[in-house]
Coordinates of N, CA and C and ligand atoms in Angstrom, one line a residue:
M1 N 119.7 72.6 82.4 CA 119.3 72.1 83.7 C 118.0 72.6 84.1
A2 N 117.1 71.8 84.8 CA 115.9 72.4 85.3 C 116.1 73.3 86.5
P3 N 115.2 74.3 86.6 CA 115.4 75.3 87.5 C 115.0 74.5 88.9
K4 N 115.7 75.2 90.1 CA 115.5 74.4 91.3 C 113.9 74.7 91.7
F5 N 113.3 75.7 91.3 CA 112.0 76.2 91.6 C 111.1 76.3 90.1
Q6 N 110.0 75.8 90.2 CA 109.2 76.0 88.9 C 108.0 76.9 89.2
R7 N 107.5 77.0 90.3 CA 106.6 78.1 90.5 C 106.7 79.0 91.6
I8 N 107.0 80.2 91.3 CA 107.3 81.2 92.6 C 106.3 82.2 92.7
V9 N 105.8 82.3 94.0 CA 105.1 83.5 94.3 C 105.9 84.6 95.2
V10 N 106.0 85.7 94.7 CA 106.6 86.8 95.5 C 105.5 87.6 95.9
L11 N 105.6 88.0 97.3 CA 104.7 89.0 97.9 C 105.5 90.4 98.3
T12 N 105.3 91.3 97.9 CA 106.0 92.6 98.2 C 105.1 93.5 98.9
G13 N 105.9 94.4 99.8 CA 105.2 95.3 100.7 C 105.9 96.6 100.7
A14 N 105.5 97.5 101.6 CA 106.2 98.8 101.3 C 107.5 99.0 101.1
G15 N 108.3 98.1 102.0 CA 109.8 98.1 101.9 C 110.5 98.0 100.5
V16 N 109.7 97.4 99.6 CA 110.3 97.2 98.3 C 110.3 98.5 97.7
S17 N 109.5 99.5 98.1 CA 109.5 100.8 97.4 C 110.1 101.8 98.3
A18 N 110.5 101.6 99.3 CA 111.0 102.5 100.3 C 112.1 103.4 99.7
E19 N 113.1 102.7 98.9 CA 114.2 103.5 98.5 C 113.9 104.1 97.1
S20 N 112.5 103.9 96.7 CA 112.2 105.0 95.6 C 111.6 106.2 96.3
G21 N 111.6 106.3 97.6 CA 111.0 107.5 98.1 C 109.5 107.4 98.5
V22 N 108.9 106.3 98.6 CA 107.6 106.1 99.0 C 107.5 105.7 100.4
A23 N 106.8 106.3 101.3 CA 106.8 106.1 102.6 C 106.3 104.8 103.0
T24 N 106.9 104.1 103.9 CA 106.4 102.8 104.6 C 105.1 103.1 105.4
F25 N 104.7 102.3 106.2 CA 103.6 102.6 107.1 C 104.0 102.3 108.5
R26 N 104.8 101.5 108.9 CA 105.1 101.1 110.3 C 106.5 101.6 110.8
D27 N 107.4 102.0 109.8 CA 108.6 102.5 110.3 C 108.6 103.7 111.0
P28 N 109.6 104.1 111.9 CA 109.4 105.5 112.4 C 109.4 106.4 111.3
G29 N 108.3 107.4 111.6 CA 108.0 108.5 110.5 C 107.3 108.0 109.5
G30 N 106.7 106.6 109.7 CA 106.0 106.1 108.5 C 104.5 106.6 108.5
V31 N 103.7 106.3 107.4 CA 102.3 106.7 107.3 C 101.6 106.7 108.7
W32 N 101.6 105.5 109.3 CA 100.9 105.4 110.4 C 101.2 106.0 111.6
A33 N 102.4 106.7 111.6 CA 102.9 107.6 112.7 C 102.3 108.8 112.5
K34 N 101.7 109.3 111.3 CA 101.2 110.7 111.3 C 99.8 110.6 111.2
Y35 N 99.1 109.7 110.8 CA 97.6 109.6 110.8 C 97.2 108.2 111.5
D36 N 95.8 108.2 112.1 CA 95.2 107.1 112.4 C 94.5 106.3 111.4
I37 N 94.7 105.1 111.3 CA 93.9 104.3 110.3 C 92.6 104.6 110.4
E38 N 91.8 104.6 111.5 CA 90.4 104.9 111.6 C 90.0 106.2 111.0
D39 N 90.9 107.2 110.9 CA 90.5 108.5 110.3 C 90.6 108.5 108.6
V40 N 91.3 107.6 108.3 CA 91.6 107.8 106.6 C 91.7 106.5 105.8
A41 N 91.5 105.4 106.6 CA 91.5 104.2 105.7 C 90.5 103.1 106.0
T42 N 89.3 103.6 106.4 CA 88.2 102.5 106.5 C 87.1 103.2 105.8
P43 N 86.2 102.4 105.4 CA 85.0 102.8 104.8 C 84.3 103.7 105.7
E44 N 84.1 103.4 107.0 CA 83.5 104.3 107.9 C 84.1 105.9 107.8
A45 N 85.3 105.9 107.7 CA 86.1 107.3 107.5 C 85.8 107.9 106.5
F46 N 85.6 107.1 105.4 CA 85.1 107.8 104.1 C 83.7 108.3 104.0
A47 N 82.8 107.7 105.0 CA 81.5 107.9 105.0 C 81.5 109.4 105.8
R48 N 82.2 109.4 107.0 CA 82.4 110.4 107.9 C 82.9 111.6 107.3
N49 N 84.1 111.6 106.6 CA 84.8 112.7 106.2 C 85.4 112.4 104.9
P50 N 84.7 112.3 103.7 CA 85.2 112.1 102.5 C 86.3 113.0 102.1
K51 N 86.3 114.2 102.5 CA 87.2 115.2 102.1 C 88.6 114.9 102.7
L52 N 88.6 114.5 103.9 CA 89.9 114.1 104.6 C 90.6 112.9 103.9
V53 N 89.7 112.0 103.9 CA 90.2 110.7 103.1 C 90.6 110.8 101.8
Q54 N 89.9 111.7 101.0 CA 90.4 112.1 99.6 C 91.7 112.8 99.5
S55 N 91.9 113.6 100.5 CA 93.1 114.4 100.5 C 94.4 113.6 101.0
F56 N 94.0 112.6 102.0 CA 95.1 111.8 102.3 C 95.6 110.9 101.1
Y57 N 94.7 110.4 100.3 CA 95.2 109.7 99.1 C 95.7 110.6 98.2
N58 N 95.1 111.7 97.9 CA 95.6 112.8 96.8 C 97.1 113.1 97.1
E59 N 97.3 113.3 98.4 CA 98.8 113.5 98.8 C 99.7 112.4 98.4
R60 N 99.3 111.2 98.8 CA 100.1 110.0 98.5 C 100.2 109.7 96.8
R61 N 99.0 110.1 96.1 CA 99.1 109.9 94.9 C 100.1 111.0 94.0
A62 N 100.0 112.2 94.7 CA 100.9 113.2 94.0 C 102.4 112.8 94.3
R63 N 102.7 112.2 95.5 CA 104.2 111.8 95.8 C 104.6 110.9 94.7
L64 N 103.8 110.1 94.2 CA 104.1 109.0 93.3 C 104.7 109.7 92.1
V65 N 104.6 110.9 91.7 CA 104.9 111.4 90.4 C 106.5 111.4 90.2
T66 N 107.1 111.6 91.4 CA 108.5 111.7 91.5 C 109.2 110.4 91.6
A67 N 108.5 109.4 92.0 CA 109.0 108.1 92.4 C 109.3 107.2 91.1
S68 N 110.5 106.7 91.2 CA 110.8 105.8 90.0 C 111.1 104.3 90.6
A69 N 111.0 103.3 89.9 CA 111.3 102.0 90.1 C 112.7 101.9 90.5
N70 N 113.1 101.0 91.6 CA 114.4 100.9 92.0 C 115.0 99.4 91.7
A71 N 116.1 99.3 92.1 CA 116.8 98.0 91.7 C 116.1 96.7 92.1
A72 N 115.3 96.9 93.1 CA 114.5 95.6 93.5 C 113.3 95.4 92.6
H73 N 112.7 96.5 92.3 CA 111.6 96.3 91.3 C 112.2 95.7 89.8
H74 N 113.3 96.3 89.5 CA 113.7 95.8 88.1 C 114.2 94.4 88.3
A75 N 114.7 93.8 89.5 CA 115.5 92.5 89.5 C 114.1 91.7 89.4
L76 N 113.1 91.9 90.1 CA 111.8 91.1 90.2 C 111.2 91.1 88.7
A77 N 111.4 92.0 87.9 CA 110.9 92.1 86.6 C 111.8 91.1 85.8
R78 N 113.1 91.3 86.0 CA 114.1 90.3 85.4 C 113.8 88.8 85.8
L79 N 113.5 88.6 87.0 CA 113.1 87.3 87.4 C 111.9 86.7 86.6
Q80 N 110.9 87.6 86.5 CA 109.6 87.1 85.8 C 110.1 86.9 84.2
R81 N 110.9 87.8 83.8 CA 111.1 87.5 82.3 C 111.9 86.4 82.0
D82 N 113.0 86.2 83.0 CA 114.0 85.2 82.4 C 113.9 83.9 83.1
H83 N 113.0 83.8 84.3 CA 112.8 82.4 84.9 C 111.9 81.5 84.2
P84 N 112.4 80.3 83.7 CA 111.6 79.4 82.9 C 110.2 79.0 83.3
G85 N 110.2 79.0 84.7 CA 109.0 78.8 85.3 C 107.9 79.8 85.5
Q86 N 106.9 79.7 86.3 CA 105.8 80.8 86.6 C 106.4 81.6 87.7
V87 N 106.4 83.0 87.5 CA 106.6 84.0 88.6 C 105.3 84.8 88.7
T88 N 104.7 84.7 90.0 CA 103.6 85.6 90.3 C 104.0 86.6 91.3
I89 N 103.7 87.9 90.9 CA 104.2 89.0 91.7 C 103.0 89.5 92.4
V90 N 102.8 89.3 93.8 CA 101.6 89.9 94.5 C 102.1 91.1 95.2
T91 N 101.4 92.1 95.2 CA 101.8 93.2 96.0 C 100.7 94.0 96.7
Q92 N 101.2 94.3 98.1 CA 100.3 94.9 99.0 C 100.4 96.5 98.6
N93 N 101.3 97.0 97.8 CA 101.5 98.4 97.4 C 100.6 98.9 96.4
V94 N 100.1 100.0 96.6 CA 99.3 100.7 95.7 C 99.8 101.6 94.7
D95 N 101.3 101.6 94.7 CA 102.1 102.3 93.6 C 102.0 101.5 92.5
H96 N 102.7 101.9 91.4 CA 102.9 101.3 90.0 C 104.2 101.0 89.8
L97 N 105.1 100.9 90.8 CA 106.6 100.8 90.3 C 106.8 99.4 89.8
H98 N 106.2 98.4 90.3 CA 106.3 97.1 89.7 C 106.1 97.0 88.3
E99 N 105.0 97.6 87.6 CA 104.8 97.8 86.4 C 105.9 98.7 85.7
D100 N 106.2 99.8 86.2 CA 107.1 100.6 85.6 C 108.5 99.8 85.3
A101 N 108.6 98.9 86.2 CA 110.1 98.1 85.8 C 109.8 97.0 84.8
G102 N 108.6 96.9 84.4 CA 108.4 95.9 83.5 C 107.7 94.6 83.8
T103 N 107.3 94.4 85.0 CA 106.6 93.2 85.6 C 105.0 93.3 85.0
S104 N 104.6 92.1 84.6 CA 103.2 92.0 84.1 C 102.5 91.4 85.1
D105 N 101.2 91.5 84.7 CA 100.0 90.8 85.5 C 100.3 90.9 87.1
V106 N 100.8 92.1 87.5 CA 101.0 92.2 89.0 C 99.5 92.1 89.8
I107 N 99.5 91.5 90.8 CA 98.2 91.2 91.5 C 98.4 92.4 92.6
H108 N 97.5 93.5 92.5 CA 97.5 94.5 93.4 C 96.6 94.2 94.5
M109 N 96.7 93.3 95.5 CA 95.7 92.9 96.4 C 95.1 94.2 97.2
H110 N 95.8 95.2 97.4 CA 95.2 96.3 98.1 C 94.9 97.4 97.3
G111 N 94.7 97.0 95.8 CA 94.2 98.2 94.9 C 95.4 99.2 94.5
Q112 N 95.0 100.2 93.7 CA 96.0 101.0 93.1 C 95.5 102.4 93.3
L113 N 96.6 103.2 93.6 CA 96.3 104.7 93.7 C 96.0 105.4 92.4
R114 N 96.5 104.8 91.4 CA 96.3 105.7 90.0 C 95.0 105.0 89.4
Q115 N 94.0 104.6 90.1 CA 92.8 104.1 89.6 C 91.7 104.5 90.6
S116 N 90.6 105.0 90.0 CA 89.4 105.5 90.8 C 88.4 104.3 90.7
L117 N 87.4 104.4 91.6 CA 86.6 103.3 91.8 C 85.0 104.0 92.1
C118 N 84.1 103.8 91.1 CA 82.8 104.4 91.4 C 82.1 103.8 92.7
T119 N 81.6 104.5 93.5 CA 81.0 103.8 94.8 C 79.6 103.3 94.3
R120 N 79.1 103.8 93.2 CA 77.8 103.3 92.9 C 77.7 102.0 91.9
C121 N 78.5 102.2 90.6 CA 78.4 101.2 89.7 C 79.8 100.4 89.7
G122 N 80.7 100.8 90.4 CA 81.9 100.0 90.6 C 82.8 100.1 89.4
A123 N 82.6 101.1 88.5 CA 83.5 101.2 87.3 C 84.8 101.7 87.8
R124 N 85.9 101.3 87.1 CA 87.2 101.7 87.4 C 87.7 102.6 86.4
A125 N 88.5 103.6 86.5 CA 89.1 104.5 85.5 C 90.5 104.9 86.1
A126 N 91.4 105.3 85.1 CA 92.6 105.7 85.4 C 92.5 107.0 86.1
C127 N 93.4 107.4 86.9 CA 93.2 108.5 87.8 C 94.5 108.9 88.3
T128 N 95.0 110.0 87.6 CA 96.3 110.5 88.0 C 96.1 111.9 88.6
D129 N 95.1 112.4 88.8 CA 94.9 113.8 89.3 C 94.2 113.6 90.7
D130 N 94.0 114.6 91.4 CA 93.5 114.6 92.9 C 91.9 114.3 92.6
L131 N 91.4 113.6 93.5 CA 89.9 113.2 93.6 C 89.4 114.2 94.7
G132 N 88.3 114.7 94.3 CA 87.6 115.6 95.5 C 86.3 114.9 95.8
P133 N 85.7 115.5 97.0 CA 84.4 114.8 97.4 C 83.3 115.0 96.3
Q134 N 83.5 115.9 95.4 CA 82.4 116.0 94.3 C 82.8 115.2 93.1
A135 N 83.8 114.4 93.1 CA 84.3 113.8 91.8 C 83.2 112.8 91.4
V136 N 82.7 112.9 90.1 CA 81.6 112.0 89.8 C 81.9 111.0 88.9
C137 N 81.4 110.0 88.6 CA 81.6 108.9 87.7 C 81.1 109.3 86.3
G138 N 82.0 108.8 85.3 CA 81.7 109.1 84.0 C 80.8 108.0 83.4
S139 N 80.9 106.9 84.2 CA 80.1 105.7 83.5 C 78.6 105.5 84.0
C140 N 78.4 106.2 85.0 CA 76.8 106.0 85.5 C 76.3 107.4 85.3
N141 N 76.6 108.1 84.4 CA 76.0 109.6 84.3 C 76.0 110.4 85.5
G142 N 77.2 110.3 86.1 CA 77.4 111.2 87.2 C 76.7 111.0 88.5
F143 N 76.0 109.8 88.7 CA 75.3 109.6 89.8 C 76.1 109.1 90.9
G144 N 77.3 108.4 90.6 CA 78.1 107.8 91.5 C 79.2 108.7 91.9
T145 N 79.6 108.8 93.1 CA 80.8 109.4 93.2 C 82.1 108.4 93.4
L146 N 83.2 109.1 93.3 CA 84.5 108.3 93.2 C 85.3 108.3 94.2
R147 N 85.9 107.1 94.5 CA 86.8 107.0 95.6 C 88.2 106.2 95.0
P148 N 89.4 106.4 95.9 CA 90.5 105.7 95.3 C 90.1 104.2 95.2
D149 N 90.7 103.5 94.1 CA 90.5 102.1 94.2 C 91.5 101.3 94.9
V150 N 91.5 101.7 96.4 CA 92.5 100.9 97.2 C 91.6 100.4 98.2
V151 N 92.1 99.2 98.8 CA 91.3 98.4 99.7 C 91.5 99.0 101.1
W152 N 90.4 99.3 101.8 CA 90.4 99.9 103.2 C 90.4 98.8 104.2
F153 N 90.8 99.0 105.5 CA 90.7 98.1 106.4 C 89.2 97.8 106.8
G154 N 88.8 96.5 106.9 CA 87.4 95.9 106.8 C 86.8 95.6 105.5
E155 N 87.6 96.0 104.5 CA 87.2 95.5 103.1 C 88.0 94.0 102.7
M156 N 87.4 93.5 101.7 CA 88.1 92.3 101.2 C 89.2 92.5 100.2
P157 N 90.5 92.3 100.4 CA 91.6 92.4 99.4 C 91.1 91.9 98.1
Y158 N 91.7 92.4 97.0 CA 91.4 91.9 95.5 C 92.0 90.5 95.3
Q159 N 91.5 89.9 94.4 CA 92.1 88.7 93.8 C 92.7 87.6 94.6
L160 N 91.9 87.5 95.8 CA 92.3 86.5 96.6 C 92.3 85.0 96.0
D161 N 91.2 84.7 95.3 CA 91.2 83.4 94.7 C 92.4 83.1 93.9
T162 N 92.7 84.1 93.0 CA 94.0 83.9 92.1 C 95.1 83.6 93.0
I163 N 95.3 84.4 94.1 CA 96.6 84.4 94.9 C 96.5 83.1 95.6
Y164 N 95.4 82.5 96.0 CA 95.4 81.2 96.8 C 95.7 80.2 95.6
E165 N 95.1 80.3 94.5 CA 95.3 79.3 93.5 C 96.9 79.1 93.1
R166 N 97.5 80.3 93.1 CA 98.9 80.3 92.7 C 99.7 79.8 93.9
M167 N 99.2 80.2 95.1 CA 100.0 79.6 96.3 C 99.8 78.0 96.5
S168 N 98.7 77.6 95.9 CA 98.4 76.2 96.2 C 99.6 75.2 95.6
D169 N 100.0 75.7 94.5 CA 101.1 74.7 94.0 C 102.4 75.5 94.0
A170 N 102.7 76.5 94.7 CA 103.9 77.2 94.6 C 105.0 76.1 95.3
D171 N 106.4 76.4 94.8 CA 107.3 75.7 95.4 C 108.2 76.6 96.0
L172 N 108.1 77.9 95.7 CA 109.0 78.9 96.4 C 108.0 80.2 96.7
F173 N 108.1 80.5 97.9 CA 107.3 81.9 98.3 C 108.4 82.7 99.1
V174 N 108.2 83.9 98.5 CA 109.4 84.9 98.7 C 108.5 86.2 99.2
S175 N 108.9 86.5 100.5 CA 108.1 87.8 101.2 C 109.1 88.9 101.3
I176 N 108.8 90.0 100.6 CA 109.9 91.1 100.4 C 109.2 92.5 101.1
G177 N 110.0 93.0 102.0 CA 109.6 94.4 102.5 C 108.2 94.6 103.0
T178 N 107.9 93.6 103.8 CA 106.7 93.7 104.6 C 106.7 93.4 106.0
S179 N 106.1 94.1 106.9 CA 106.3 93.9 108.4 C 105.5 92.6 108.7
G180 N 104.5 92.2 108.0 CA 103.8 91.0 108.5 C 102.7 91.4 109.5
N181 N 102.3 92.5 109.4 CA 101.1 93.0 110.5 C 99.7 92.8 109.8
V182 N 99.8 92.7 108.6 CA 98.3 92.8 108.1 C 97.9 91.6 107.3
Y183 N 96.8 91.0 107.8 CA 96.3 89.8 107.3 C 95.3 90.2 106.1
P184 N 95.0 89.2 105.0 CA 95.5 87.9 104.9 C 97.0 87.8 104.4
A185 N 97.6 88.8 103.9 CA 99.0 88.8 103.4 C 99.8 88.1 104.5
A186 N 99.7 88.5 105.6 CA 100.7 88.0 106.8 C 100.6 86.5 107.0
G187 N 99.5 85.9 106.4 CA 99.2 84.4 106.7 C 99.6 83.7 105.4
F188 N 100.2 84.4 104.4 CA 100.6 83.6 103.2 C 101.7 82.6 103.4
V189 N 102.6 83.0 104.3 CA 103.8 82.2 104.7 C 103.4 80.8 105.2
A190 N 102.4 80.8 106.2 CA 101.9 79.7 106.8 C 101.3 78.8 105.6
G191 N 100.6 79.4 104.8 CA 99.9 78.6 103.6 C 101.1 78.2 102.8
A192 N 102.1 78.9 102.5 CA 103.0 78.4 101.6 C 103.8 77.1 102.2
R193 N 104.1 77.3 103.6 CA 104.7 76.0 104.3 C 103.7 74.8 104.2
E194 N 102.5 75.1 104.2 CA 101.6 73.9 104.3 C 101.6 73.0 103.1
V195 N 101.8 73.9 101.8 CA 101.9 73.1 100.5 C 103.2 72.8 100.2
G196 N 104.4 72.8 101.2 CA 105.7 72.4 100.9 C 106.5 73.4 100.2
A197 N 106.2 74.7 100.2 CA 107.0 75.6 99.4 C 108.2 76.0 100.2
W198 N 109.4 76.3 99.6 CA 110.4 76.9 100.4 C 110.1 78.4 100.7
T199 N 110.3 78.8 101.9 CA 109.8 80.3 102.1 C 111.1 81.1 102.5
V200 N 111.0 82.2 102.0 CA 112.2 83.0 102.1 C 111.7 84.6 102.5
E201 N 112.2 85.2 103.6 CA 112.1 86.6 103.8 C 113.1 87.3 103.5
L202 N 112.9 88.5 102.6 CA 113.9 89.5 102.3 C 113.4 90.7 102.8
N203 N 113.9 91.2 103.9 CA 113.5 92.5 104.4 C 114.6 93.2 105.3
L204 N 114.4 94.4 105.4 CA 115.5 95.3 106.1 C 115.9 94.7 107.6
E205 N 114.9 94.0 108.2 CA 115.0 93.6 109.6 C 114.1 92.6 109.5
P206 N 114.2 91.6 110.6 CA 113.2 90.6 110.8 C 111.9 91.2 111.1
S207 N 110.8 90.6 110.3 CA 109.5 91.0 110.4 C 108.9 90.3 111.6
E208 N 107.6 90.5 111.7 CA 106.9 90.1 112.8 C 106.8 88.5 112.7
G209 N 106.8 88.0 111.5 CA 106.7 86.5 111.3 C 108.0 85.8 110.9
A210 N 109.2 86.5 111.0 CA 110.4 86.0 110.5 C 110.7 84.7 110.8
R211 N 110.4 84.3 112.0 CA 110.5 82.9 112.4 C 109.9 81.8 111.7
L212 N 109.0 82.3 110.9 CA 108.1 81.3 110.1 C 108.7 80.9 108.8
F213 N 109.7 81.8 108.6 CA 110.5 81.4 107.2 C 111.5 80.2 107.2
D214 N 111.8 79.6 106.2 CA 113.0 78.8 106.1 C 114.2 79.5 106.0
E215 N 114.2 80.6 105.3 CA 115.5 81.3 105.2 C 115.0 82.8 105.2
V216 N 116.0 83.5 105.8 CA 115.8 85.1 105.9 C 117.0 85.7 105.7
R217 N 116.8 86.7 104.9 CA 118.0 87.8 104.5 C 117.7 89.1 104.7
H218 N 118.6 89.7 105.4 CA 118.1 91.2 105.8 C 119.1 92.1 105.3
G219 N 118.4 93.2 104.7 CA 119.2 94.5 104.3 C 118.3 95.1 103.4
P220 N 118.9 96.1 102.8 CA 118.0 97.1 102.0 C 117.5 96.3 100.7
A221 N 116.4 96.4 100.2 CA 115.8 95.6 99.2 C 116.6 95.9 97.9
T222 N 117.2 97.0 97.7 CA 118.0 97.2 96.5 C 119.2 96.4 96.4
V223 N 119.6 95.8 97.8 CA 120.8 95.0 97.6 C 120.4 93.7 97.8
V224 N 119.5 93.2 98.5 CA 119.3 91.7 98.9 C 118.4 91.2 97.7
V225 N 117.6 92.0 97.1 CA 116.5 91.4 96.1 C 117.4 91.1 94.9
P226 N 118.1 92.0 94.3 CA 119.0 91.5 93.1 C 119.8 90.5 93.3
A227 N 120.4 90.5 94.5 CA 121.4 89.4 94.7 C 120.6 87.9 94.8
F228 N 119.4 88.0 95.6 CA 118.5 86.8 95.6 C 118.2 86.5 94.1
V229 N 117.7 87.3 93.1 CA 117.4 87.1 92.0 C 118.4 86.4 91.3
D230 N 119.7 87.0 91.3 CA 120.7 86.5 90.6 C 121.1 85.0 91.0
E231 N 121.1 84.7 92.1 CA 121.1 83.3 92.7 C 120.1 82.4 92.0
L232 N 118.9 82.8 92.1 CA 117.7 82.1 91.4 C 118.0 81.7 90.0
L233 N 118.3 82.9 89.4 CA 118.5 82.7 87.8 C 119.7 81.8 87.6
N234 N 120.8 82.0 88.4 CA 122.0 81.1 88.1 C 121.8 79.8 88.8
A235 N 120.7 79.5 89.5 CA 120.4 78.3 90.2 C 121.5 77.9 91.1
K236 N 122.1 79.1 91.8 CA 123.4 78.7 92.8 C 122.7 79.0 94.1
G237 N 123.2 78.3 95.0 CA 123.1 78.5 96.4 C 121.6 78.1 97.0
L238 N 120.7 78.4 96.0 CA 119.3 78.1 96.6 C 118.7 76.6 96.6
T239 N 119.5 76.0 97.5 CA 119.2 74.4 97.5 C 118.1 74.4 98.6
R240 N 117.2 73.4 98.2 CA 116.1 73.2 99.2 C 116.7 72.2 100.3
Q241 N 116.3 72.5 101.5 CA 116.8 71.7 102.5 C 115.6 70.8 103.1
A242 N 115.7 69.5 103.0 CA 114.6 68.7 103.3 C 114.0 68.9 104.7
Ligands
OAD301 P1 105.0 98.3 106.6 O1 105.4 99.6 106.7 O2 104.1 97.5 107.8 O3 106.5 97.4 106.7 C1 107.3 97.7 105.9 C2 108.6 96.7 106.0 O4 109.5 97.0 105.0 C3 109.2 96.8 107.6 O5 109.3 95.5 108.0 C4 110.5 97.4 107.1 O6 111.5 96.9 108.1 C5 110.8 97.0 105.8 N1 111.6 98.1 105.0 C6 111.7 99.3 105.1 N2 112.6 99.8 104.4 C7 113.3 98.7 103.5 C8 114.1 98.7 102.7 N3 114.7 99.7 102.1 N4 114.4 97.4 102.1 C9 113.7 96.3 102.6 N5 112.8 96.4 103.5 C10 112.6 97.6 103.9 O7 104.4 97.9 105.3 P2 103.5 96.9 104.7 O8 104.0 95.5 105.6 O9 103.6 96.8 103.2 O10 97.4 98.5 103.8 O11 102.1 97.0 105.3 C11 101.1 96.2 104.8 C12 99.7 97.0 104.7 O12 99.5 97.9 106.0 C13 99.9 97.9 103.6 O13 99.5 97.5 102.5 C14 98.8 99.1 104.0 C15 99.2 99.2 105.5 O14 98.1 99.5 106.4 C16 96.4 99.2 103.8 O15 96.4 100.4 103.7 C17 95.0 98.5 103.8

């Protein structure tokens, strides 16, 4: 039997990694309750105080050492592996937990903490240790300094062309664990609706844009995501309503 959906795009946010012990941003006690975005997550902040910005990301990178993929990450890897159609995973997360669960070709639209970026030549390199203000690039003979390969506010997210290309003929768009506060990701649901995709939100609670989705399911990602994936793979329940 043909699957109900052929081309699936999944967008994940911090909520998918919350139960792996990775802090979200806007929940009480989240990252932005402790830091100002303008102090640590903009190019201007890095120019002004590289030491503070590096230490903010060093701390977050260090915390990833003990984080492991949870049932939601594993369910999405299973979906990609077992679904006969195309499954694209786009994440706003800078952790590596989708890859740890076995998902391939993850689109990290906000970059990756375990990668450095040379501010001069643009070379990327694996980075599991702390970066300091004096960290220099191995690719341009030490002329460039290194920053975490994450996208800051005011910068262009990565791989938008690929994302929009996948969205252009998606028939199912699923948004998981994101508050819908940050564009362009927050606008993907509107784009998906424009191309006629069925849109689903899986989140602990209704997000900012929950009313834009055709279907919403609320609960912890480790519960709602595996259940949703089971239904998709068994082609049960998920009937498109015209
Ligand atoms: P947020 O912290 O804004 O939102 C996390 C969402 O996950 C919230 O809606 C929570 O209700 C939900 N959530 C929390 N725990 C959950 C769980 N166990 N299961 C399911 N959902 C849960 O994080 P994002 O939306 O990912 O960007 O944030 C988007 C971007 O804003 C981030 O990529 C980052 C941040 O500033 C940059 O730093 C550029």
